[in-house]
Structure formats: structure tokens, C-alpha cells
Amino acid sequence: MYRPRLIYYNDSRHYSFYRYDPPMSAQQIRQPVDELLGTHVDLLSYGLASGQTFLHDTQVGLRWGEQMPSHNHGVMWWRAYENSCQAIEAGNDPLQIVVDRAHGKGLRIMCSLRMNDASSDSDGNYYMFGKLKRDQPEIMIGAEAAGDHPYAATCANFELEQVQQERLDVIEEVCGRYGADGLEMDPYVNVFFAPAKARELAPVMTSFVRRVRTLLDRIGQQRGEKLVLATRAHAVEEVNLEAGLDVRQWLKDGLLDLVIPVLPGGVLDADMPIQWLVDSA
């Protein structure tokens, strides 16, 4: 199994596309890779924008900002829109440039995908409002099933096949079409099911992760290599289980290569309670 020495995460927006007035040069688009050269980083985790809309020339989803009626949400959001549009129109697909640059410099690159989020058409922020929710709003969990959970109502329901398939299509696009070396699953809001029954639906999520593993293995076999499947996971096991994420079972079934323990808000804590995770791994 490939064992990275040091992993670096670049979310592609705050550290890249938000920073530059359009048009971005090829050198600026390559910066997430070039800034790592000469360091001990050998695996770049590169964010796929909002996870529902994308900065690359996606064929399975929506591009960042393409359905905004007016770009008045904030200058950095507009920058990302214009930078991606102008690059793609010039034949410089940003994701392809970053993947190719990483490979050319001997780095591996996995795409980091926010697996779910709480965007909706009611908040006016269409930068993060994805194709599936737009076309099939019934796939959202809904206010009644969400109960008191602040995010759940507008999150996609992973009980539904079309929700799982849309995620698989995105993963196949970035790893198959673009040649990324794997995927990092980012739980982000940590909602996948109606909160009241999320724990009992953990086998559904395990089945989905198995589908992701199978997909990556198929793509990797075609390329003659093993693709990485990583996940972020809450450092407290019970929090994962309450969301329907049985990370211990995923490890037992051999579905994961890497697990990145996190706390809410990206807080770093040297005393994170991760012994359960270490023992499982």
C-alpha cells in the first residue's frame, strides 16, 4: 500500500482561485503544486470547490457560479467564477493543469470532495447549489425529518440511489477522466441521513463506501496502480456513529487507505481521542 510521507490540503478556493484577479495565469493555476516543491510533501489533497459545484469543466455537475443570476455575493466568489470560466474557455482546464503538474513533479494528488452540504435554492447562494438538488429537490432530507438539526433539512439523503450515484459520477470523473490518484471523502456537515435514524442506517453508508472502493479499484486496475481512498472522520467515534458513519467497520472491511481524524471547525488538538482509530487501523 502507498504510504504518503506528508499530506498537504489545498481547498482550491481560499488558497488559489479567490486570491487572484482574473484571468489567472497558468503559473498561478499551478501554484498549489509548485509551492510544495522542495518540501517533504508527496501527496496533495486538492479540494473540488464546494463539492456540489466545481471549478473544472465538469460533465456531470455544475460549474462554480454558472447559474448565478447576478454576481453580487462577494468579490472573491466572482473571482473564482471568472478565473475558472476564462481558463476553461482558453483550453486550460484548472483541474487537469494541477493533476498534470503534480504528476510531472513526482507528486501524487487526491481530490477532496465534500460529500454533502446544506445549500439550497432559498438562500440565494447559487455558487454552491448543485445540479441534483436543483433538478430533484425531493432528494433533500427535508425540514420534518431534520428535526432540530440545524443543517439536515437541505442536505441530500444518502438512502436514495440517485444521491449515491451522483457522488460516484463525480468521483469517476476526477479519478477516471482527469487522472487523480484517489479521493478524500470530507463529511463536512456530518449529515447523510435523517438524524433520528442515521445510526441504524450505517450499513447503507458502509455499502456506499464499498461502491467507492470498487470504483477506484476498477479505475486503478485500468491504469495499473492502486488509487487511494481516504476519509476525514470525527475524532470521537460516537459522533461518527450518530451520523451513520461506521469508520471502524470500513477499516475492518479493508475499504480505506487513510483516515484523517478531525474536530469541528478544523480545530487541532494534540490530545484528540483517537486510540480507537489507531487500534482499528
Short mmCIF file of C-alpha atoms in Angstrom, two decimals:
data_model
loop_
_atom_site.label_atom_id
_atom_site.label_comp_id
_atom_site.label_asym_id
_atom_site.label_seq_id
_atom_site.Cartn_x
_atom_site.Cartn_y
_atom_site.Cartn_z
CA MET A 1 0.00 0.00 0.00
CA TYR A 2 1.20 3.51 -0.81
CA ARG A 3 2.17 5.30 2.40
CA PRO A 4 2.47 9.07 1.99
CA ARG A 5 5.21 10.83 3.90
CA LEU A 6 3.33 14.11 4.30
CA ILE A 7 -0.11 15.19 3.06
CA TYR A 8 -0.99 18.81 2.28
CA TYR A 9 -4.52 20.07 1.75
CA ASN A 10 -5.33 22.93 -0.63
CA ASP A 11 -9.04 23.70 -0.93
CA SER A 12 -8.51 25.32 -4.40
CA ARG A 13 -10.65 28.34 -3.49
CA HIS A 14 -9.31 30.24 -0.45
CA TYR A 15 -5.69 29.40 -1.29
CA SER A 16 -5.99 29.80 -5.05
CA PHE A 17 -8.99 30.94 -7.09
CA TYR A 18 -10.23 33.53 -4.57
CA ARG A 19 -6.82 35.21 -4.41
CA TYR A 20 -6.23 36.37 -7.97
CA ASP A 21 -7.99 38.86 -10.18
CA PRO A 22 -8.95 37.23 -13.49
CA PRO A 23 -7.56 35.94 -15.65
CA MET A 24 -5.29 33.60 -13.72
CA SER A 25 -2.06 32.69 -15.45
CA ALA A 26 -1.02 29.07 -15.90
CA GLN A 27 1.67 29.72 -13.28
CA GLN A 28 -0.98 30.84 -10.77
CA ILE A 29 -3.17 27.81 -11.51
CA ARG A 30 -0.17 25.53 -10.94
CA GLN A 31 0.71 27.23 -7.64
CA PRO A 32 -0.93 24.57 -5.38
CA VAL A 33 1.69 22.15 -6.70
CA ASP A 34 4.63 24.48 -7.17
CA GLU A 35 4.51 25.82 -3.61
CA LEU A 36 5.14 22.26 -2.37
CA LEU A 37 8.25 21.62 -4.45
CA GLY A 38 11.33 21.13 -2.31
CA THR A 39 9.27 20.13 0.73
CA HIS A 40 8.64 16.64 2.08
CA VAL A 41 5.02 16.67 0.87
CA ASP A 42 4.40 13.79 -1.50
CA LEU A 43 0.57 13.75 -1.52
CA LEU A 44 -1.51 16.81 -2.37
CA SER A 45 -5.16 16.77 -1.33
CA TYR A 46 -6.88 19.18 -3.73
CA GLY A 47 -10.38 20.46 -3.00
CA LEU A 48 -13.22 20.18 -5.51
CA ALA A 49 -14.66 23.64 -4.79
CA SER A 50 -17.97 23.37 -2.88
CA GLY A 51 -18.40 19.66 -3.54
CA GLN A 52 -21.67 20.43 -5.31
CA THR A 53 -20.32 22.90 -7.89
CA PHE A 54 -16.87 22.73 -9.40
CA LEU A 55 -14.02 24.81 -10.80
CA HIS A 56 -13.16 22.28 -13.51
CA ASP A 57 -15.00 21.62 -16.78
CA THR A 58 -17.34 19.09 -15.24
CA GLN A 59 -19.60 16.99 -17.44
CA VAL A 60 -21.60 15.51 -14.54
CA GLY A 61 -22.34 18.55 -12.38
CA LEU A 62 -22.45 22.33 -12.47
CA ARG A 63 -19.53 24.70 -12.73
CA TRP A 64 -18.98 27.18 -9.93
CA GLY A 65 -21.29 30.20 -10.41
CA GLU A 66 -22.73 29.18 -13.76
CA GLN A 67 -26.31 29.60 -12.52
CA MET A 68 -25.80 32.84 -10.59
CA PRO A 69 -28.27 35.42 -11.95
CA SER A 70 -26.06 38.25 -10.65
CA HIS A 71 -22.53 38.05 -9.30
CA ASN A 72 -23.13 40.20 -6.24
CA HIS A 73 -22.35 37.70 -3.46
CA GLY A 74 -18.78 38.84 -2.90
CA VAL A 75 -15.73 39.68 -4.97
CA MET A 76 -13.83 36.51 -4.09
CA TRP A 77 -16.73 34.35 -5.28
CA TRP A 78 -16.82 36.30 -8.56
CA ARG A 79 -13.07 35.90 -8.94
CA ALA A 80 -13.36 32.12 -8.70
CA TYR A 81 -16.15 32.16 -11.30
CA GLU A 82 -14.30 34.36 -13.78
CA ASN A 83 -10.98 32.64 -13.26
CA SER A 84 -12.40 29.18 -13.89
CA CYS A 85 -14.52 30.32 -16.85
CA GLN A 86 -11.69 32.15 -18.58
CA ALA A 87 -9.25 29.31 -18.02
CA ILE A 88 -11.66 26.69 -19.40
CA GLU A 89 -12.58 28.86 -22.40
CA ALA A 90 -8.86 29.21 -23.16
CA GLY A 91 -8.46 25.42 -23.09
CA ASN A 92 -6.74 25.39 -19.70
CA ASP A 93 -8.91 23.20 -17.51
CA PRO A 94 -7.67 24.05 -14.00
CA LEU A 95 -8.02 20.57 -12.53
CA GLN A 96 -6.19 18.98 -15.46
CA ILE A 97 -3.38 21.51 -15.14
CA VAL A 98 -2.97 20.78 -11.42
CA VAL A 99 -3.12 16.99 -11.86
CA ASP A 100 -0.64 17.04 -14.73
CA ARG A 101 1.69 19.38 -12.87
CA ALA A 102 1.64 17.18 -9.78
CA HIS A 103 2.44 14.07 -11.80
CA GLY A 104 5.14 15.90 -13.74
CA LYS A 105 6.84 16.83 -10.47
CA GLY A 106 6.57 13.37 -8.92
CA LEU A 107 3.71 14.16 -6.53
CA ARG A 108 0.53 12.20 -6.05
CA ILE A 109 -2.73 14.09 -5.95
CA MET A 110 -6.06 13.03 -4.50
CA CYS A 111 -9.22 15.08 -4.89
CA SER A 112 -11.00 16.11 -1.70
CA LEU A 113 -14.78 16.01 -2.06
CA ARG A 114 -17.29 17.48 0.35
CA MET A 115 -19.75 14.61 0.41
CA ASN A 116 -22.79 16.65 1.48
CA ASP A 117 -23.74 20.21 2.33
CA ALA A 118 -26.66 22.37 3.37
CA SER A 119 -27.02 24.57 0.31
CA SER A 120 -30.48 25.25 -1.13
CA ASP A 121 -32.22 27.48 -3.64
CA SER A 122 -33.75 29.52 -0.82
CA ASP A 123 -30.57 31.15 0.47
CA GLY A 124 -29.75 32.93 -2.80
CA ASN A 125 -26.22 31.49 -2.93
CA TYR A 126 -26.25 29.56 -6.19
CA TYR A 127 -22.47 29.31 -6.18
CA MET A 128 -22.83 26.21 -4.01
CA PHE A 129 -26.20 24.93 -5.23
CA GLY A 130 -25.65 21.70 -7.13
CA LYS A 131 -27.31 20.09 -10.13
CA LEU A 132 -29.02 17.20 -8.33
CA LYS A 133 -30.75 19.41 -5.76
CA ARG A 134 -31.76 21.83 -8.49
CA ASP A 135 -33.28 19.16 -10.71
CA GLN A 136 -34.63 16.85 -7.98
CA PRO A 137 -35.28 18.88 -4.80
CA GLU A 138 -37.13 15.91 -3.32
CA ILE A 139 -33.79 14.20 -2.65
CA MET A 140 -33.17 16.57 0.26
CA ILE A 141 -33.87 15.27 3.78
CA GLY A 142 -36.49 17.92 4.43
CA ALA A 143 -37.48 20.00 7.44
CA GLU A 144 -39.79 17.44 9.02
CA ALA A 145 -37.20 14.64 9.00
CA ALA A 146 -34.43 17.04 10.01
CA GLY A 147 -36.00 17.81 13.38
CA ASP A 148 -33.84 20.24 15.37
CA HIS A 149 -30.65 19.58 13.42
CA PRO A 150 -29.51 22.94 12.00
CA TYR A 151 -28.14 21.58 8.72
CA ALA A 152 -30.05 18.43 7.85
CA ALA A 153 -33.11 19.80 6.05
CA THR A 154 -31.30 20.79 2.85
CA CYS A 155 -28.69 18.03 2.87
CA ALA A 156 -29.05 15.21 0.34
CA ASN A 157 -30.43 11.91 1.62
CA PHE A 158 -27.91 9.11 1.07
CA GLU A 159 -30.65 6.49 1.39
CA LEU A 160 -31.51 7.35 -2.21
CA GLU A 161 -29.76 5.69 -5.13
CA GLN A 162 -29.66 8.86 -7.22
CA VAL A 163 -27.77 10.67 -4.45
CA GLN A 164 -25.15 7.92 -4.20
CA GLN A 165 -24.85 7.64 -7.97
CA GLU A 166 -24.27 11.36 -8.40
CA ARG A 167 -21.35 11.19 -5.96
CA LEU A 168 -19.95 8.16 -7.77
CA ASP A 169 -20.20 10.02 -11.09
CA VAL A 170 -18.18 12.91 -9.69
CA ILE A 171 -15.54 10.54 -8.33
CA GLU A 172 -15.31 8.67 -11.62
CA GLU A 173 -14.90 11.95 -13.46
CA VAL A 174 -12.00 13.29 -11.41
CA CYS A 175 -10.17 9.97 -10.99
CA GLY A 176 -11.02 8.46 -14.36
CA ARG A 177 -11.19 11.38 -16.78
CA TYR A 178 -8.70 13.67 -15.02
CA GLY A 179 -6.34 11.04 -13.65
CA ALA A 180 -6.33 11.93 -9.95
CA ASP A 181 -4.64 9.33 -7.75
CA GLY A 182 -7.54 8.89 -5.37
CA LEU A 183 -10.22 10.55 -3.28
CA GLU A 184 -10.57 12.06 0.15
CA MET A 185 -14.16 11.93 1.47
CA ASP A 186 -14.92 15.03 3.53
CA PRO A 187 -18.04 14.59 5.72
CA TYR A 188 -18.17 18.41 6.06
CA VAL A 189 -21.55 18.99 7.82
CA ASN A 190 -21.58 15.33 9.01
CA VAL A 191 -25.13 14.71 7.77
CA PHE A 192 -26.11 11.90 5.42
CA PHE A 193 -29.50 10.75 6.69
CA ALA A 194 -32.43 11.99 8.72
CA PRO A 195 -30.79 12.42 12.16
CA ALA A 196 -33.33 10.27 14.05
CA LYS A 197 -32.47 7.15 12.07
CA ALA A 198 -28.90 7.85 10.96
CA ARG A 199 -27.30 5.34 13.33
CA GLU A 200 -29.42 2.44 12.09
CA LEU A 201 -28.61 3.37 8.50
CA ALA A 202 -24.86 2.95 8.99
CA PRO A 203 -24.86 -0.23 6.81
CA VAL A 204 -26.22 1.87 3.94
CA MET A 205 -23.26 4.21 4.19
CA THR A 206 -20.86 1.29 4.50
CA SER A 207 -22.31 -0.13 1.30
CA PHE A 208 -21.78 3.22 -0.42
CA VAL A 209 -18.14 3.40 0.71
CA ARG A 210 -17.69 -0.12 -0.64
CA ARG A 211 -19.01 1.13 -4.01
CA VAL A 212 -16.47 3.95 -3.95
CA ARG A 213 -13.67 1.47 -3.17
CA THR A 214 -14.81 -0.78 -6.03
CA LEU A 215 -14.91 2.16 -8.43
CA LEU A 216 -11.42 3.32 -7.50
CA ASP A 217 -10.09 -0.24 -7.79
CA ARG A 218 -11.56 -0.53 -11.28
CA ILE A 219 -10.03 2.75 -12.42
CA GLY A 220 -6.73 1.86 -10.80
CA GLN A 221 -6.66 -1.56 -12.43
CA GLN A 222 -7.06 0.09 -15.83
CA ARG A 223 -4.07 2.30 -15.01
CA GLY A 224 -2.02 -0.46 -13.38
CA GLU A 225 -1.91 1.20 -9.96
CA LYS A 226 -3.75 1.39 -6.64
CA LEU A 227 -5.81 4.52 -6.06
CA VAL A 228 -6.05 5.98 -2.57
CA LEU A 229 -9.33 6.15 -0.66
CA ALA A 230 -9.11 8.44 2.34
CA THR A 231 -11.72 9.88 4.65
CA ARG A 232 -11.87 12.55 7.27
CA ALA A 233 -13.56 11.29 10.41
CA HIS A 234 -14.54 12.88 13.68
CA ALA A 235 -12.00 12.07 16.37
CA VAL A 236 -14.83 10.87 18.64
CA GLU A 237 -16.19 7.56 17.35
CA GLU A 238 -19.66 8.12 18.78
CA VAL A 239 -20.10 11.30 16.72
CA ASN A 240 -19.42 9.34 13.54
CA LEU A 241 -21.87 6.60 14.51
CA GLU A 242 -24.58 9.15 15.28
CA ALA A 243 -24.23 10.33 11.68
CA GLY A 244 -24.31 6.78 10.29
CA LEU A 245 -20.57 6.55 9.65
CA ASP A 246 -19.11 3.29 10.94
CA VAL A 247 -15.46 4.05 10.26
CA ARG A 248 -14.32 1.10 12.34
CA GLN A 249 -16.28 -1.23 10.03
CA TRP A 250 -14.86 0.46 6.95
CA LEU A 251 -11.37 -0.28 8.21
CA LYS A 252 -12.30 -3.84 9.16
CA ASP A 253 -13.61 -4.42 5.62
CA GLY A 254 -10.41 -3.06 4.09
CA LEU A 255 -12.16 -0.18 2.32
CA LEU A 256 -9.84 2.66 3.40
CA ASP A 257 -6.19 3.52 2.94
CA LEU A 258 -6.08 6.65 5.07
CA VAL A 259 -8.15 8.16 7.87
CA ILE A 260 -7.68 11.79 8.90
CA PRO A 261 -9.16 12.47 12.36
CA VAL A 262 -10.62 15.96 12.75
CA LEU A 263 -12.56 18.06 15.20
CA PRO A 264 -15.33 20.54 14.23
CA GLY A 265 -14.06 23.66 12.54
CA GLY A 266 -10.69 22.10 11.76
CA VAL A 267 -9.50 22.54 15.34
CA LEU A 268 -6.11 20.97 16.00
CA ASP A 269 -5.75 19.18 19.32
CA ALA A 270 -2.73 17.11 20.33
CA ASP A 271 -4.96 15.15 22.73
CA MET A 272 -7.62 14.08 20.25
CA PRO A 273 -9.22 10.82 21.48
CA ILE A 274 -8.17 8.69 18.52
CA GLN A 275 -6.92 5.49 20.19
CA TRP A 276 -9.99 3.65 18.87
CA LEU A 277 -8.99 4.72 15.38
CA VAL A 278 -5.34 3.76 15.79
CA ASP A 279 -6.33 0.32 17.12
CA SER A 280 -8.79 -0.22 14.26
CA ALA A 281 -6.27 0.82 11.63
#
